[in-house]
Coordinates of N, CA and C and ligand atoms in Angstrom, one line a residue:
X14 N -220.1 64.9 64.5 CA -219.9 66.3 64.5 C -220.9 66.7 63.7
X15 N -221.9 67.7 64.1 CA -223.6 68.7 63.4 C -222.4 69.7 62.2
X16 N -222.3 70.8 62.5 CA -221.7 71.4 62.1 C -220.4 71.1 60.6
X17 N -220.6 71.2 59.6 CA -219.3 70.5 58.9 C -219.8 69.4 58.8
X18 N -220.9 68.8 58.6 CA -220.8 67.0 58.5 C -221.2 67.2 56.8
X19 N -221.8 68.1 56.2 CA -221.6 68.0 54.9 C -221.2 69.4 54.9
X20 N -220.3 69.3 53.2 CA -219.4 70.8 52.6 C -219.9 71.1 51.1
X21 N -220.6 72.1 50.9 CA -221.3 72.0 49.8 C -220.5 73.3 49.2
X22 N -219.4 72.8 48.0 CA -218.7 74.3 47.6 C -218.9 74.9 46.2
X23 N -219.5 75.7 46.0 CA -219.4 76.5 44.3 C -218.3 77.3 44.7
X24 N -218.1 77.9 43.4 CA -216.7 78.1 42.7 C -217.2 79.9 43.5
X25 N -218.5 80.8 43.2 CA -219.4 81.8 43.4 C -220.6 81.6 43.2
X26 N -221.0 82.8 44.2 CA -222.5 83.1 44.4 C -222.9 84.4 44.8
X27 N -223.9 84.5 45.0 CA -224.5 85.8 45.2 C -224.3 86.1 46.4
X28 N -224.7 85.2 47.5 CA -224.2 84.8 48.9 C -224.7 83.7 49.5
X29 N -224.2 83.1 49.9 CA -223.7 81.5 50.5 C -225.3 82.1 51.5
X30 N -225.5 83.0 52.2 CA -226.8 82.7 53.3 C -228.2 82.7 52.5
X31 N -228.3 83.6 51.2 CA -229.5 83.8 50.0 C -229.3 82.2 49.7
X32 N -228.3 81.7 49.6 CA -228.6 80.1 48.6 C -228.7 79.2 49.2
X33 N -228.1 78.9 50.8 CA -228.3 78.5 51.5 C -230.4 78.4 52.3
X34 N -231.1 79.8 52.1 CA -232.3 79.8 52.4 C -233.1 79.4 51.2
X35 N -232.4 79.8 50.2 CA -233.3 79.1 48.8 C -233.3 77.6 49.3
X36 N -231.8 77.1 49.4 CA -232.7 75.7 48.5 C -232.6 74.7 49.7
X37 N -232.9 75.3 51.0 CA -232.7 74.4 52.5 C -233.9 73.5 52.4
X38 N -235.0 73.9 51.6 CA -236.2 72.9 51.7 C -236.1 72.2 50.6
X39 N -235.8 72.3 49.1 CA -235.8 72.0 48.1 C -234.9 70.6 48.3
X40 N -233.9 70.6 48.8 CA -232.9 69.9 48.7 C -232.9 69.0 50.2
X41 N -233.4 69.2 51.1 CA -234.0 68.5 52.3 C -232.1 68.7 53.0
X42 N -231.6 70.0 53.6 CA -230.0 69.6 53.9 C -230.1 69.2 55.4
X43 N -229.3 68.8 55.1 CA -228.4 67.7 56.5 C -228.0 68.8 57.6
X44 N -229.1 68.5 59.2 CA -228.2 69.3 59.7 C -226.8 70.2 59.8
X45 N -226.6 71.2 60.0 CA -224.7 71.5 60.1 C -224.1 71.5 58.6
X46 N -225.2 71.0 57.2 CA -224.2 71.5 57.0 C -223.9 72.8 56.0
X47 N -222.6 73.4 55.7 CA -222.2 74.2 55.5 C -221.9 74.3 53.8
X48 N -222.4 76.0 53.4 CA -222.0 76.2 52.4 C -221.4 77.1 51.9
X49 N -220.1 77.1 51.0 CA -218.9 77.6 50.7 C -218.2 77.8 49.8
X50 N -218.1 79.2 49.9 CA -217.8 79.6 48.0 C -216.4 80.5 48.4
X51 N -215.5 81.2 47.2 CA -214.6 81.9 47.2 C -214.9 83.1 46.8
X52 N -216.4 83.6 46.3 CA -216.8 84.7 45.9 C -218.2 84.9 46.0
X53 N -218.6 86.0 46.9 CA -219.7 86.7 46.7 C -220.4 87.8 46.1
X54 N -221.0 87.6 44.8 CA -221.2 89.1 43.9 C -222.4 89.9 44.7
X55 N -223.1 89.6 45.6 CA -223.9 90.4 46.4 C -223.8 89.3 47.9
X56 N -222.4 89.8 48.8 CA -222.2 89.5 49.6 C -223.1 90.7 50.9
X57 N -224.0 89.8 51.8 CA -224.9 91.1 52.9 C -224.2 90.9 54.1
X58 N -224.6 92.0 54.6 CA -223.9 92.5 55.6 C -225.4 93.1 56.7
X59 N -224.9 93.3 58.0 CA -226.2 94.0 58.3 C -226.9 95.2 58.0
X60 N -227.9 95.1 58.3 CA -228.6 96.9 57.5 C -228.9 96.9 56.1
X61 N -228.5 95.9 55.3 CA -228.7 96.3 53.7 C -226.7 96.6 53.2
X62 N -226.2 96.3 54.0 CA -224.8 96.7 53.7 C -224.1 95.3 53.0
X63 N -223.2 95.9 51.9 CA -222.3 94.5 51.7 C -221.9 93.7 52.2
X64 N -221.1 93.1 52.1 CA -219.7 92.4 52.5 C -218.7 92.3 51.6
X65 N -217.5 92.8 52.0 CA -216.6 92.8 50.7 C -215.9 91.5 51.3
X66 N -215.3 90.9 50.0 CA -214.5 89.2 50.1 C -213.6 89.5 49.0
X67 N -212.0 89.4 48.8 CA -211.4 89.4 47.2 C -211.5 88.1 46.9
X68 N -211.7 87.9 45.7 CA -211.9 86.2 45.5 C -210.8 85.0 46.2
X69 N -211.3 84.4 46.4 CA -210.4 83.1 46.7 C -209.6 83.9 48.3
X70 N -209.7 84.8 48.8 CA -208.9 85.3 50.1 C -209.5 84.7 51.4
X71 N -210.7 84.9 51.7 CA -211.4 84.6 52.8 C -212.1 83.5 53.1
X72 N -212.5 83.8 54.6 CA -213.8 82.4 54.3 C -214.9 82.5 54.7
X73 N -215.8 82.7 53.7 CA -217.4 83.0 53.5 C -218.2 81.9 52.9
X74 N -218.8 81.5 54.4 CA -219.8 80.4 54.5 C -220.7 80.8 55.2
X75 N -221.9 79.9 55.0 CA -222.9 79.9 55.8 C -223.1 77.9 56.3
X76 N -223.7 78.4 57.4 CA -224.0 77.1 58.4 C -225.7 76.8 58.3
X77 N -226.3 75.8 58.0 CA -227.4 76.0 58.4 C -227.8 74.7 59.8
X78 N -228.2 75.3 60.9 CA -228.7 74.6 61.6 C -230.3 74.2 62.3
X79 N -230.5 73.3 63.1 CA -232.1 73.4 63.5 C -232.5 73.0 65.1
X80 N -231.9 74.7 65.4 CA -232.3 74.8 66.6 C -233.3 74.7 67.6
X81 N -233.8 73.6 67.2 CA -235.6 73.3 68.0 C -236.0 73.5 69.4
X82 N -234.7 72.9 70.2 CA -234.5 72.8 71.0 C -234.7 74.3 72.0
X83 N -234.2 75.1 71.2 CA -234.1 76.5 71.6 C -235.6 77.5 71.8
X84 N -236.1 77.9 72.5 CA -237.3 79.0 73.0 C -236.7 80.4 71.9
X85 N -237.7 80.5 71.1 CA -237.1 82.0 70.5 C -237.5 83.0 71.5
X86 N -237.4 83.3 72.4 CA -237.0 84.1 73.7 C -235.6 84.1 73.4
X87 N -234.9 82.5 73.6 CA -233.7 82.7 73.9 C -232.6 82.3 72.9
X88 N -233.2 83.0 71.2 CA -232.6 82.6 70.4 C -231.0 83.2 70.8
X89 N -230.7 84.3 71.7 CA -230.3 85.3 71.2 C -228.3 84.5 71.6
X90 N -228.6 83.2 72.1 CA -227.8 82.2 72.5 C -227.0 81.9 71.6
X91 N -227.7 81.5 70.0 CA -227.3 81.2 68.9 C -225.8 82.4 68.5
X92 N -226.6 83.3 68.7 CA -225.6 84.3 67.7 C -224.0 84.5 68.7
X93 N -224.6 83.7 70.1 CA -223.7 83.6 71.3 C -222.4 82.4 71.0
X94 N -223.3 82.0 70.9 CA -222.3 80.3 70.1 C -221.3 80.7 68.9
X95 N -221.7 81.1 67.7 CA -221.5 81.4 66.4 C -219.9 82.5 66.9
X96 N -220.3 83.4 68.2 CA -219.6 84.6 68.1 C -218.4 83.7 68.6
X97 N -218.6 82.8 69.8 CA -217.2 82.3 70.9 C -217.0 81.5 69.6
X98 N -217.8 80.2 68.5 CA -217.1 79.5 67.7 C -216.0 80.2 67.2
X99 N -216.1 81.4 66.3 CA -215.0 82.4 65.8 C -213.8 82.7 66.7
X100 N -214.3 83.0 67.7 CA -212.8 83.5 68.9 C -211.9 82.3 69.3
X101 N -212.5 81.3 69.8 CA -212.2 80.0 69.7 C -210.9 79.8 68.8
X102 N -211.6 79.9 67.3 CA -210.7 79.3 65.9 C -209.7 80.6 66.6
X103 N -210.2 81.9 66.9 CA -209.2 82.6 66.3 C -207.9 82.8 66.8
X104 N -208.0 82.5 68.4 CA -207.1 82.5 69.4 C -206.4 81.0 69.2
X105 N -206.8 80.4 68.5 CA -205.3 79.2 67.8 C -204.3 80.5 67.4
X106 N -204.5 81.2 66.8 CA -203.7 82.1 65.5 C -203.2 83.1 66.2
X107 N -203.7 83.4 67.3 CA -203.5 85.2 67.4 C -203.8 85.2 69.3
X108 N -202.9 85.7 70.1 CA -203.8 86.0 71.2 C -205.0 86.2 72.2
X109 N -205.1 87.5 71.3 CA -206.8 87.8 71.8 C -207.3 88.8 70.7
X110 N -209.1 88.4 70.6 CA -209.7 88.8 70.6 C -211.1 88.9 71.0
X111 N -211.8 89.8 70.7 CA -212.9 90.2 71.1 C -214.6 90.1 69.7
X112 N -215.6 90.5 70.9 CA -216.9 90.7 70.0 C -217.3 91.6 70.3
X113 N -217.5 92.4 69.5 CA -218.8 93.8 69.7 C -219.9 93.1 69.6
X114 N -220.3 93.5 70.8 CA -222.0 93.7 70.6 C -222.7 94.4 69.7
X115 N -223.7 93.3 68.7 CA -224.1 91.7 69.1 C -222.6 91.6 68.9
X116 N -222.6 90.8 67.7 CA -221.8 89.6 67.1 C -220.4 90.4 65.7
X117 N -220.0 91.0 66.3 CA -218.8 91.0 65.4 C -217.8 91.2 65.7
X118 N -217.0 90.3 65.3 CA -215.8 89.6 65.9 C -214.6 90.9 65.6
X119 N -213.8 91.2 66.7 CA -212.6 92.2 66.3 C -211.0 91.4 67.6
X120 N -210.3 92.4 66.6 CA -209.0 92.3 67.2 C -208.5 93.5 67.3
X121 N -208.1 94.3 68.6 CA -208.2 95.9 69.0 C -209.7 96.2 68.5
X122 N -209.3 97.6 67.4 CA -210.0 98.3 67.5 C -210.6 98.1 65.8
X123 N -210.1 96.8 65.4 CA -210.8 96.2 64.3 C -211.7 95.4 64.1
X124 N -212.4 95.6 62.2 CA -213.0 93.8 62.2 C -212.5 93.0 61.8
X125 N -212.6 91.7 62.1 CA -211.9 90.5 61.5 C -213.1 89.7 61.1
X126 N -214.2 89.9 61.5 CA -215.4 88.6 61.2 C -216.7 89.4 61.6
X127 N -217.5 89.0 60.5 CA -218.6 89.2 60.5 C -220.0 88.3 60.5
X128 N -221.1 88.8 61.4 CA -221.4 87.3 61.3 C -222.9 88.0 60.6
X129 N -224.0 87.1 60.1 CA -225.4 87.2 59.3 C -226.2 86.1 60.1
X130 N -226.8 86.4 61.0 CA -228.0 85.0 61.3 C -229.3 85.5 60.8
X131 N -229.7 84.1 59.9 CA -231.4 84.7 59.8 C -232.2 83.5 60.3
X132 N -233.0 83.4 60.9 CA -233.6 82.6 62.1 C -235.3 82.5 61.2
X133 N -235.7 81.4 61.0 CA -237.0 81.4 60.3 C -237.5 80.4 61.9
X134 N -238.8 81.0 62.6 CA -240.0 80.7 64.1 C -240.5 80.6 63.1
X135 N -241.4 79.0 63.3 CA -242.8 78.8 63.1 C -243.4 78.1 64.5
X136 N -244.3 78.9 64.9 CA -245.4 78.4 66.4 C -244.2 79.3 67.0
X137 N -244.0 78.6 68.0 CA -243.3 78.6 69.1 C -241.8 77.9 68.6
X138 N -241.5 77.9 67.6 CA -240.4 77.2 67.5 C -239.3 77.4 66.8
X139 N -238.1 77.6 66.5 CA -236.8 78.0 65.7 C -236.7 77.1 65.0
X140 N -237.4 76.9 63.9 CA -237.5 75.7 63.0 C -235.8 75.7 62.0
X141 N -235.2 76.7 62.0 CA -234.3 76.5 61.1 C -233.2 77.7 60.6
X142 N -231.6 78.0 61.2 CA -231.0 79.1 61.7 C -229.9 78.9 60.4
X143 N -230.1 80.3 59.6 CA -228.3 80.1 58.8 C -227.8 81.2 59.1
X144 N -226.8 80.3 59.8 CA -225.4 81.4 59.9 C -224.3 81.9 59.4
X145 N -224.5 83.2 58.4 CA -223.5 83.3 57.8 C -222.0 83.7 58.1
X146 N -220.8 83.7 58.0 CA -219.7 84.2 58.2 C -218.6 84.4 57.3
X147 N -218.4 85.9 57.4 CA -217.5 86.1 56.9 C -216.3 86.3 57.5
X148 N -215.1 85.4 57.7 CA -214.1 85.6 58.1 C -212.9 86.5 57.5
X149 N -212.4 87.1 57.7 CA -210.9 87.9 56.7 C -209.9 87.0 57.0
X150 N -209.3 86.4 56.0 CA -208.2 85.3 56.5 C -206.9 86.4 55.8
X151 N -206.3 85.9 54.3 CA -205.7 86.1 53.4 C -205.7 87.5 52.9
X152 N -206.8 88.9 52.7 CA -206.5 89.3 52.3 C -205.8 90.6 53.0
X153 N -205.3 91.8 51.8 CA -205.0 92.5 52.9 C -205.2 93.9 52.4
X154 N -205.8 94.5 51.3 CA -206.3 95.8 50.8 C -207.3 95.2 50.6
X155 N -208.7 96.3 51.2 CA -209.5 96.1 51.4 C -210.2 98.0 50.8
X156 N -211.2 97.7 49.8 CA -211.7 98.5 48.9 C -212.9 99.4 49.3
X157 N -213.8 98.9 49.9 CA -215.1 99.6 50.9 C -215.3 100.1 51.3
X158 N -216.0 100.7 51.8 CA -215.7 101.9 53.0 C -216.2 101.7 54.0
X159 N -215.9 100.4 54.6 CA -216.2 99.4 56.0 C -214.8 100.2 56.6
X160 N -215.3 100.7 58.0 CA -214.2 101.8 58.4 C -213.1 101.3 59.0
X161 N -213.2 99.2 59.3 CA -212.0 99.6 60.2 C -211.7 97.7 59.8
X162 N -211.6 97.5 58.5 CA -211.5 96.1 58.1 C -210.1 95.5 58.9
X163 N -209.8 94.2 59.0 CA -208.7 93.5 59.4 C -208.7 92.1 58.8
X164 N -207.5 91.4 59.0 CA -207.1 90.1 58.4 C -206.4 89.7 58.6
X165 N -206.1 87.9 58.9 CA -205.6 87.2 60.1 C -204.0 87.5 59.4
X166 N -204.2 87.6 58.0 CA -202.5 88.2 57.5 C -202.2 89.3 57.9
X167 N -203.0 90.1 57.9 CA -202.3 91.7 58.5 C -201.6 91.9 59.7
X168 N -202.2 91.0 60.6 CA -202.1 90.6 61.6 C -200.9 90.0 62.5
X169 N -200.9 88.7 61.6 CA -199.8 87.5 61.6 C -198.5 87.9 60.7
X170 N -198.8 88.2 59.5 CA -198.2 88.1 58.9 C -197.8 86.8 57.5
X171 N -199.0 85.8 58.5 CA -198.5 84.9 57.5 C -200.1 84.1 56.7
X172 N -200.0 83.6 55.6 CA -201.1 83.2 54.7 C -201.5 82.0 55.3
X173 N -202.8 81.6 55.2 CA -203.6 80.5 55.4 C -204.1 80.0 54.3
X174 N -204.0 78.3 54.8 CA -205.3 77.5 54.0 C -206.3 77.3 53.9
X175 N -207.4 77.9 52.9 CA -208.8 78.2 53.9 C -209.4 77.1 53.7
X176 N -209.0 75.6 53.2 CA -209.6 74.7 53.3 C -209.2 74.3 54.5
X177 N -208.3 73.8 55.1 CA -207.8 74.1 56.5 C -208.4 74.5 57.5
X178 N -208.7 75.9 57.6 CA -209.1 77.0 58.1 C -210.4 76.6 58.1
X179 N -211.5 76.3 56.9 CA -212.1 76.2 57.2 C -213.0 74.9 58.1
X180 N -212.2 73.5 57.5 CA -212.2 72.2 58.8 C -212.4 72.7 60.2
X181 N -211.4 73.2 60.9 CA -210.9 73.7 62.3 C -211.7 75.0 62.6
X182 N -212.2 75.3 62.0 CA -213.7 76.8 62.5 C -215.1 76.1 62.6
X183 N -214.9 74.9 61.5 CA -216.5 74.1 61.5 C -216.1 73.7 62.9
X184 N -215.3 72.7 63.3 CA -215.5 72.1 64.9 C -215.2 73.0 65.7
X185 N -214.8 74.2 65.6 CA -214.9 74.8 67.0 C -216.2 75.5 67.0
X186 N -216.6 76.1 65.6 CA -218.5 75.9 65.6 C -219.3 75.2 67.1
X187 N -218.9 73.7 65.9 CA -219.5 72.6 66.3 C -220.1 72.3 67.9
X188 N -218.8 72.6 68.5 CA -218.5 72.4 69.8 C -219.5 73.3 70.8
X189 N -219.2 74.1 70.4 CA -220.0 75.5 71.0 C -221.6 75.3 70.7
X190 N -221.7 74.9 69.2 CA -223.0 74.7 69.5 C -223.5 73.3 70.2
X191 N -222.8 72.2 70.3 CA -223.3 71.3 71.5 C -223.6 71.7 72.4
X192 N -223.1 72.4 73.0 CA -223.4 73.4 74.3 C -224.7 74.2 73.9
X193 N -225.0 74.4 72.9 CA -226.2 75.0 73.0 C -227.6 74.3 73.3
X194 N -227.2 72.5 72.5 CA -228.0 71.4 72.6 C -227.7 71.2 74.0
X195 N -226.9 71.2 74.5 CA -227.2 70.7 76.1 C -227.7 71.5 76.8
X196 N -227.8 72.6 76.0 CA -228.4 73.8 77.2 C -227.4 74.2 77.9
X197 N -226.1 74.3 78.2 CA -225.4 74.8 78.4 C -225.3 76.8 78.4
X198 N -226.8 77.0 78.8 CA -226.7 78.7 78.3 C -225.7 79.5 79.3
X199 N -225.5 79.2 80.6 CA -225.0 80.1 81.4 C -223.7 80.3 81.1
X200 N -223.3 78.6 80.9 CA -221.6 78.9 80.6 C -221.3 79.5 79.2
X201 N -222.3 79.6 78.2 CA -222.2 80.2 77.1 C -222.2 82.0 77.3
X202 N -223.2 82.1 78.1 CA -223.4 83.6 78.2 C -221.8 84.4 79.1
X203 N -222.1 83.5 80.1 CA -220.7 83.8 80.8 C -219.1 83.9 80.0
X204 N -219.0 83.1 79.0 CA -218.2 83.4 78.3 C -217.5 84.3 77.3
X205 N -219.6 84.4 76.6 CA -219.4 85.7 75.7 C -219.3 87.2 76.7
X206 N -219.8 87.2 77.5 CA -219.8 88.6 78.2 C -218.3 88.6 79.0
X207 N -217.4 88.1 78.8 CA -216.4 87.9 79.5 C -215.2 88.4 78.2
X208 N -215.8 88.2 76.8 CA -215.1 88.4 75.5 C -215.4 89.5 75.0
X209 N -216.3 90.5 76.0 CA -216.8 91.5 74.8 C -216.3 92.7 75.2
X210 N -216.0 93.2 73.7 CA -215.3 94.6 73.5 C -215.9 95.9 74.3
X211 N -214.6 96.5 74.8 CA -215.0 97.0 76.0 C -215.7 97.0 76.9
X212 N -215.7 96.1 77.7 CA -216.5 95.5 78.3 C -216.0 96.1 79.7
X213 N -216.5 97.3 80.7 CA -216.1 97.7 81.8 C -215.4 99.1 81.7
X214 N -214.8 99.3 80.5 CA -214.2 100.6 79.8 C -215.2 101.7 79.5
X215 N -215.0 103.0 80.1 CA -215.5 104.2 80.0 C -215.4 104.7 78.4
X216 N -216.0 104.5 77.7 CA -215.8 104.9 76.1 C -217.2 105.7 75.6
X217 N -216.9 106.2 74.6 CA -217.8 107.1 73.6 C -218.9 106.1 73.1
X218 N -220.3 106.1 73.2 CA -221.4 105.7 72.8 C -222.2 106.6 71.9
X219 N -223.3 106.2 71.0 CA -224.1 107.3 70.5 C -225.4 106.2 70.3
X220 N -226.5 107.2 71.0 CA -227.9 106.9 70.4 C -228.9 108.0 70.3
X221 N -230.1 107.6 70.3 CA -230.8 108.5 69.6 C -231.1 109.9 70.1
X222 N -230.4 109.8 71.3 CA -230.3 111.6 72.2 C -229.2 112.1 71.6
X223 N -228.1 111.5 71.1 CA -226.6 111.8 71.2 C -225.5 111.1 71.7
X224 N -224.3 111.6 71.8 CA -223.0 111.3 72.1 C -222.9 111.3 73.9
X225 N -222.6 110.1 74.2 CA -222.5 109.7 75.6 C -221.4 109.0 76.2
X226 N -221.0 108.9 77.4 CA -219.7 108.2 77.7 C -220.5 107.3 78.6
X227 N -220.4 106.0 78.6 CA -220.7 105.2 79.4 C -219.7 103.7 79.1
X228 N -219.9 102.6 80.2 CA -219.5 101.2 80.0 C -220.5 100.4 80.2
X229 N -219.9 99.0 79.1 CA -220.7 97.8 79.0 C -221.0 97.0 80.5
X230 N -221.9 96.7 80.8 CA -222.0 95.6 82.4 C -222.0 94.2 82.0
X231 N -223.0 94.1 80.8 CA -223.2 93.2 80.5 C -224.6 92.8 79.1
X232 N -225.2 92.2 78.9 CA -225.5 91.6 77.9 C -227.4 90.9 78.5
X233 N -228.3 91.2 78.4 CA -229.4 90.7 79.2 C -229.4 89.2 78.4
X234 N -230.4 88.3 78.7 CA -230.8 87.0 78.0 C -231.5 87.1 77.4
X235 N -231.9 88.3 76.6 CA -232.7 88.3 75.6 C -231.7 89.6 73.9
X236 N -231.0 89.2 74.5 CA -229.4 90.0 74.0 C -229.5 91.4 74.0
X237 N -230.3 92.3 74.7 CA -230.0 93.3 74.8 C -228.2 93.9 75.7
X238 N -228.3 95.0 75.0 CA -226.8 95.4 75.8 C -227.2 96.7 76.9
X239 N -226.3 96.5 77.8 CA -227.1 97.2 79.6 C -225.3 98.2 79.3
X240 N -225.8 99.1 79.5 CA -224.3 100.3 79.4 C -224.7 100.8 80.7
X241 N -223.6 101.6 81.8 CA -224.2 102.0 82.7 C -223.2 103.4 81.9
X242 N -224.2 104.4 82.5 CA -224.1 106.2 82.3 C -223.1 106.6 83.6
X243 N -222.7 107.7 83.0 CA -221.8 108.5 84.4 C -222.5 108.9 85.4
X244 N -223.9 108.9 85.2 CA -224.9 108.8 86.4 C -225.5 107.9 87.3
X245 N -224.7 107.0 86.7 CA -225.1 105.3 87.7 C -226.3 104.9 86.9
X246 N -227.2 105.3 85.6 CA -228.4 104.7 86.0 C -227.8 103.2 84.5
X247 N -228.5 102.4 84.7 CA -228.1 101.0 83.5 C -228.9 101.6 82.7
X248 N -228.4 101.7 81.3 CA -229.6 102.0 80.2 C -229.4 100.2 78.8
X249 N -230.4 99.6 78.3 CA -230.5 98.5 78.0 C -230.8 99.5 76.2
X250 N -230.1 98.9 75.5 CA -230.6 99.3 74.1 C -230.6 97.7 73.6
X251 N -231.3 98.2 72.4 CA -231.8 96.6 71.4 C -230.7 97.6 70.0
X252 N -230.0 96.1 69.7 CA -229.3 95.8 67.8 C -229.8 97.4 67.5
X253 N -228.9 98.4 67.0 CA -229.1 99.8 66.1 C -229.9 100.9 66.9
X254 N -230.0 100.4 68.4 CA -230.3 101.2 69.3 C -229.4 102.2 69.8
X255 N -228.4 101.8 69.7 CA -226.8 102.7 69.6 C -225.5 101.9 69.2
X256 N -224.7 102.8 69.2 CA -223.7 103.2 68.1 C -221.9 103.1 69.4
X257 N -221.5 102.0 68.8 CA -220.5 102.7 69.4 C -219.4 103.9 68.8
X258 N -218.8 104.2 69.5 CA -217.3 105.0 68.5 C -216.6 104.8 68.9
X259 N -216.0 104.5 67.5 CA -214.3 103.3 67.5 C -213.8 105.0 67.6
Ligands
BTN22 C1 -222.1 92.1 59.5 O1 -220.7 92.3 59.9 O2 -222.8 93.1 58.7 C2 -222.4 90.4 59.0 C3 -221.5 90.6 57.5 C4 -221.9 88.8 57.0 C5 -220.8 88.0 56.2 C6 -221.2 86.6 55.4 S1 -220.2 86.1 54.1 C7 -220.9 84.6 54.4 C8 -222.6 85.2 54.1 N1 -223.4 85.3 53.3 C9 -223.4 86.7 53.3 O3 -224.0 87.1 52.3 N2 -223.2 87.4 54.1 C10 -223.0 86.3 55.0

């Protein structure tokens, strides 16, 4: 196994992503090392948002990978593999979940996990990736202004052992990462597209021109969302160029 071959636990950290990036070179970390914590005092989400997680209730970790075989133009495949690793894990416990493009993990209309991928590109190579995952497991009350958090416990009513869950999730991520290493890109992309939140469903979106109705048709190889509008045209969006109306 690569992902999860080493696990470093710290009782609390500002952010597992920040810590992983800081110690990455100085400590010569092995590929697949997981940095895992119970509490983050400065957990980071996309776009400068924070990440709420009650002490000891959820999975909060970052894994370090060296995807040098991946051309930087194909870097979205990492996001796909990590998203699918999480959906594979969740489907052990719940019947359905989806990936809200680009990489939020949803159950119905609620967000159960977030992913923060930070790549270092040197020359024409993807040198290293820190993939941070926050998965809501046992927390049942969320206090931040995040609109729609949900946890496994809120869905199933059960508590989960975090150490066991981490090992299972690491193994699911590892299987998907191995598909990246063996260049099964088409298989990964097809599985990702099939899991997309609101795939082929008419729904509301907001772009810089305002609100419109559209339906997701696919995601390009570079990770752009392809949305059909009522006029029949297909518009492509990069991350942050379009918002879902939930
Ligand atoms: C998002 O949906 O905005 C991404 C959230 C990512 C949160 C995880 S928790 C573990 C890792 N460390 C961080 O500071 N962030 C990621």
